[in-house]
CSV table of C-alpha atoms and ligand atoms in Angstrom, one decimal:
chain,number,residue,atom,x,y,z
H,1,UNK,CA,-18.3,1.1,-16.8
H,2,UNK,CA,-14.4,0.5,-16.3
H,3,UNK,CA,-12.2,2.3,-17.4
H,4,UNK,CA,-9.7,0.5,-20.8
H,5,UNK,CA,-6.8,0.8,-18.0
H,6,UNK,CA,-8.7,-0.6,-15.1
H,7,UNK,CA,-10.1,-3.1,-17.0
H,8,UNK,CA,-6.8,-4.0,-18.1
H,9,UNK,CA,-5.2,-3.9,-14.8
H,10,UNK,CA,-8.3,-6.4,-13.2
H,11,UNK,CA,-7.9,-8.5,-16.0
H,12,UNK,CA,-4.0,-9.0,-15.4
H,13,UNK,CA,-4.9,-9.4,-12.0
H,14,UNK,CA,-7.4,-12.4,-13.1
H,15,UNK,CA,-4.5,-14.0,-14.7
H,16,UNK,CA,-2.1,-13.9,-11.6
H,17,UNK,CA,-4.8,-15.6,-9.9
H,18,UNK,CA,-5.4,-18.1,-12.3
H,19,UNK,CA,-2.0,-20.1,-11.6
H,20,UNK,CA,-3.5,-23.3,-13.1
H,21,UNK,CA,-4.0,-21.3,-16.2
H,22,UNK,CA,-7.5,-23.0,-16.8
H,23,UNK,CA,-8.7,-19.9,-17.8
H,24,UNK,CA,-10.9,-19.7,-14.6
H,25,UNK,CA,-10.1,-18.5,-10.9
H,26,UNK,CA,-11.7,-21.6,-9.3
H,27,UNK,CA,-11.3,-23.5,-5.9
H,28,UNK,CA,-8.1,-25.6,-7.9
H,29,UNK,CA,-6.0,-21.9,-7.4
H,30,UNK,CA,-6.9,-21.8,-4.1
H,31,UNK,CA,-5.6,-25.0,-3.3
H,32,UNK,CA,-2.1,-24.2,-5.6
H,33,UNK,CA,-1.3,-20.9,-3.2
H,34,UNK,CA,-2.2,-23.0,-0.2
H,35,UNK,CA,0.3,-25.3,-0.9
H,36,UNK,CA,2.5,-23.2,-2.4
H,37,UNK,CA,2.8,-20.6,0.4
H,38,UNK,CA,3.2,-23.5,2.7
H,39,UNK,CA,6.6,-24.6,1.0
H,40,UNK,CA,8.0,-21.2,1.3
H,41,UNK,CA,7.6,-21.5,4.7
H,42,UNK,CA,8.8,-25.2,4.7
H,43,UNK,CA,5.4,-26.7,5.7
H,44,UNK,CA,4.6,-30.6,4.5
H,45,UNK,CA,1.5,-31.2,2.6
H,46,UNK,CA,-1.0,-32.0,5.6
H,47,UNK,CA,0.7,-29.8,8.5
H,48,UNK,CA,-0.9,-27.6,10.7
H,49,UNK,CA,0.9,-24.6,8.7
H,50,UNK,CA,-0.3,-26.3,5.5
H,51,UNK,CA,-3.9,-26.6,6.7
H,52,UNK,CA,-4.7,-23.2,8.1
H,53,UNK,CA,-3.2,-21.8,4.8
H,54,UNK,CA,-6.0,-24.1,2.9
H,55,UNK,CA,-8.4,-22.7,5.3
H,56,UNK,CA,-7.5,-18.6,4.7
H,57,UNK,CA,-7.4,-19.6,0.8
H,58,UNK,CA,-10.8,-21.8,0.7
H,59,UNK,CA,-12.1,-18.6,3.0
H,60,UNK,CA,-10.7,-16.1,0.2
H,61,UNK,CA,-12.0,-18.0,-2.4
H,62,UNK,CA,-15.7,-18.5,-0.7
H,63,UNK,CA,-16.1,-15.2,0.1
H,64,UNK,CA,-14.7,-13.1,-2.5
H,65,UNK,CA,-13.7,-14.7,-5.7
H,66,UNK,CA,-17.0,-17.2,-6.0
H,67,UNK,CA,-18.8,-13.9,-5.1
H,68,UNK,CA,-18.7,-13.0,-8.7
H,69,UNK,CA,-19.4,-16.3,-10.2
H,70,UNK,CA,-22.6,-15.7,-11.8
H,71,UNK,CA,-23.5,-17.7,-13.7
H,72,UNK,CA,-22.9,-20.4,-11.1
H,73,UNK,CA,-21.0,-22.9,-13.0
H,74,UNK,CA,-18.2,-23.0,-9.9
H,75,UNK,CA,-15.8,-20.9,-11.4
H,76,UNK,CA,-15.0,-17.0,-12.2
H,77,UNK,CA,-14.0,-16.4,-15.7
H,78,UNK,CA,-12.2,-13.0,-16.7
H,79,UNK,CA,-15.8,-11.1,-17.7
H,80,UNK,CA,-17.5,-12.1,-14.0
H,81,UNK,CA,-14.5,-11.1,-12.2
H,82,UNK,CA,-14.1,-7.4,-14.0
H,83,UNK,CA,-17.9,-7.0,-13.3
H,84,UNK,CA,-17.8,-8.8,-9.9
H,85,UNK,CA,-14.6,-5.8,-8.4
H,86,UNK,CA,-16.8,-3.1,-10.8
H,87,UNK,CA,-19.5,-3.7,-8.5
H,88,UNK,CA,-17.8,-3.7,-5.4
H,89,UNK,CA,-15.5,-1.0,-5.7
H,90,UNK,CA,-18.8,1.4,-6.9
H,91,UNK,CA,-19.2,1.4,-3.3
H,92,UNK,CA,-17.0,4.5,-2.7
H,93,UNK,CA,-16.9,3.1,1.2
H,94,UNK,CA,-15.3,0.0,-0.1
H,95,UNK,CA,-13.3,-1.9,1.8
H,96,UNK,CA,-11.5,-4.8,1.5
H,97,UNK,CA,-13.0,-8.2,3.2
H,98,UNK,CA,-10.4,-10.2,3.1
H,99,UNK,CA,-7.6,-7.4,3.5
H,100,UNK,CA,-6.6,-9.3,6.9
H,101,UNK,CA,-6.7,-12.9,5.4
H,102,UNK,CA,-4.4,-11.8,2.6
H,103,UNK,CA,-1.7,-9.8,5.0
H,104,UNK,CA,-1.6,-12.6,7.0
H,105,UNK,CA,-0.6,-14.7,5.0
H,106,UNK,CA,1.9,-12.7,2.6
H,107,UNK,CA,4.0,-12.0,6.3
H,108,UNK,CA,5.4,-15.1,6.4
H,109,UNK,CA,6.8,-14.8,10.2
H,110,UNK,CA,4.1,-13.0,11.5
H,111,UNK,CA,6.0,-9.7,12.6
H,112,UNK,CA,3.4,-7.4,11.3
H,113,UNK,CA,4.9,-5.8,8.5
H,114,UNK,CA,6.2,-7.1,5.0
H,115,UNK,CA,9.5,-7.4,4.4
H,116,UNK,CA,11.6,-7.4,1.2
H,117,UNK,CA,12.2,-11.0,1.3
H,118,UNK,CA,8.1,-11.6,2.4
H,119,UNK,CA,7.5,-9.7,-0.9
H,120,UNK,CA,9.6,-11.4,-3.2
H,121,UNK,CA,8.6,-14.8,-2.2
H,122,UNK,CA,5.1,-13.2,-3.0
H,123,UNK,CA,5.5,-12.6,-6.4
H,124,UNK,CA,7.5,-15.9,-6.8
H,125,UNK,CA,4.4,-17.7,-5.5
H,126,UNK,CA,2.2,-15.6,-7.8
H,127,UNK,CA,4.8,-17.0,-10.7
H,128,UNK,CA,5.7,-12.8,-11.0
H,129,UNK,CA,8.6,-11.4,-12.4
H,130,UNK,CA,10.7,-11.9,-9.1
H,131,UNK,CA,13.5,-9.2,-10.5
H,132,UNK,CA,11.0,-6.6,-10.2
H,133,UNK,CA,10.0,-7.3,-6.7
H,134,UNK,CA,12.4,-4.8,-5.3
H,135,UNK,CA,11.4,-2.0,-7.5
H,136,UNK,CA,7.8,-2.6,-6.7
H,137,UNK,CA,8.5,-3.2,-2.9
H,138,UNK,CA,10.3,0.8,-3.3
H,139,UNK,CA,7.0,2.4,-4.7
H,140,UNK,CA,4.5,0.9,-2.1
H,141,UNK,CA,7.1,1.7,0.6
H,142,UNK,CA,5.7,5.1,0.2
H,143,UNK,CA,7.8,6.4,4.1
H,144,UNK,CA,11.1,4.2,2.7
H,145,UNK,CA,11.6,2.7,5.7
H,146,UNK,CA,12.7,-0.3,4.2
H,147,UNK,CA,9.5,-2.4,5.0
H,148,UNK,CA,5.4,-2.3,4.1
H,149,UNK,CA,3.9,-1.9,6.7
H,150,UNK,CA,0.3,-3.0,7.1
H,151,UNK,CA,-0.9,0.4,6.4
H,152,UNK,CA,1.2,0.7,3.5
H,153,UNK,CA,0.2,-2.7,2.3
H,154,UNK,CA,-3.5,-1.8,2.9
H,155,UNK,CA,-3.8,1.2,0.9
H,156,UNK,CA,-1.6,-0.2,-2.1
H,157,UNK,CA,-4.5,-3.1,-2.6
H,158,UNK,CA,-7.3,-1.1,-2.2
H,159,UNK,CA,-5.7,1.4,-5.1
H,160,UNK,CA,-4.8,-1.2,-7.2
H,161,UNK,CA,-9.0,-2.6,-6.9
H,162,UNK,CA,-10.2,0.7,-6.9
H,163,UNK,CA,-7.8,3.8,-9.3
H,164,UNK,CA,-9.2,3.9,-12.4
H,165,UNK,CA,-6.5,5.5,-14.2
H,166,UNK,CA,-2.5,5.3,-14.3
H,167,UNK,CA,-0.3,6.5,-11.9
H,168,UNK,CA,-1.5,5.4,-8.6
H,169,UNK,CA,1.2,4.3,-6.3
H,170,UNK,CA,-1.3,0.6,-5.6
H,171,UNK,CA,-1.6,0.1,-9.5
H,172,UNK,CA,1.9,-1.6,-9.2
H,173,UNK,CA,0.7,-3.9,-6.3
H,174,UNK,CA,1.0,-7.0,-8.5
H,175,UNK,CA,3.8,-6.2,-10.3
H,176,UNK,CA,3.4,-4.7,-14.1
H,177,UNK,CA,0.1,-4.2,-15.3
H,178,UNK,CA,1.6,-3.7,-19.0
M,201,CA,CA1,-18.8,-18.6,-13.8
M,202,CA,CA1,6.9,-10.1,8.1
M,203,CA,CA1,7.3,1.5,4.9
């Protein structure tokens, strides 16, 4: 059983990921952060940029989210999500399949590390508080070097899927769970 706080943290999770606000995580949101990660980076509708982006979303959403659809009407509501990340994170060798997908496409110039700019366009895209961006960027930054590195990044998702309890630094990885 989850925990009340990871519950509630998975379940604001659900609803950063439901950016249509249908209620559902479906193939629609996958298709919003496509396109919306490829204006940030000043891509038309229909570019190369544009279409590898659809590709690394329609991949995230094939192979994780509609993981956990189960009752198989083509889209995750907030109950089969919790229970879908409760199963996978019982593993206590979990890791992360699409931990690459998602850092590749957060660093937006491909450098290999996140900056603060990279993670502020991140919660913009995710429609998160944008003002809080820095402080967030400051906790995950756990060596304050003044960028996430992937390892950084890495182990601030995984926390955020897998703590069950407050005070975690990777509970804050999307933004304010309160
Ligand atoms: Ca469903
Ligand atoms: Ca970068
Ligand atoms: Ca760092």
């Amino acid at each position: 059983m989850l925990s009340e706080y990871h519950r509630k943290k998975l379940l604001h999770h659900f609803y950063c990921l439901d950016i249509d606000n249908s209620g559902f995580i479906g193939k629609e949101d996958a298709e919003i952060f496509a396109l919306r990660f490829a204006k940030i980076r000043n891509a038309e509708l229909g570019s190369e940029i544009h279409k590898d982006l659809l590709l690394k979303w329609l991949y995230i959403w094939e192979n994780f989210w509609s993981k956990a659809d189960l009752d198989g009407d083509g889209k995750v509501s907030p109950e089969e999500f919790c229970q879908g990340i409760e199963k996978a994170v019982a593993n206590p060798d979990y890791n992360d399949p699409l931990i690459e997908t998602v850092f590749d496409i957060f660093d937006l110039d491909g450098d290999g590390h996140i900056s603060q700019q990279e993670h502020r366009l991140f919660f913009s895209v995710f429609d998160l508080d944008a003002e809080k961006s820095a402080f967030v960027f400051s906790k995950l930054d756990i060596d304050q070097d003044g960028i996430l590195s992937k390892k950084e990044f890495v182990s601030a998702k995984r926390e955020f899927l897998t703590e069950k309890e407050p005070g975690a630094v990777g509970n804050w990885f999307w933004g304010s769970v309160e």
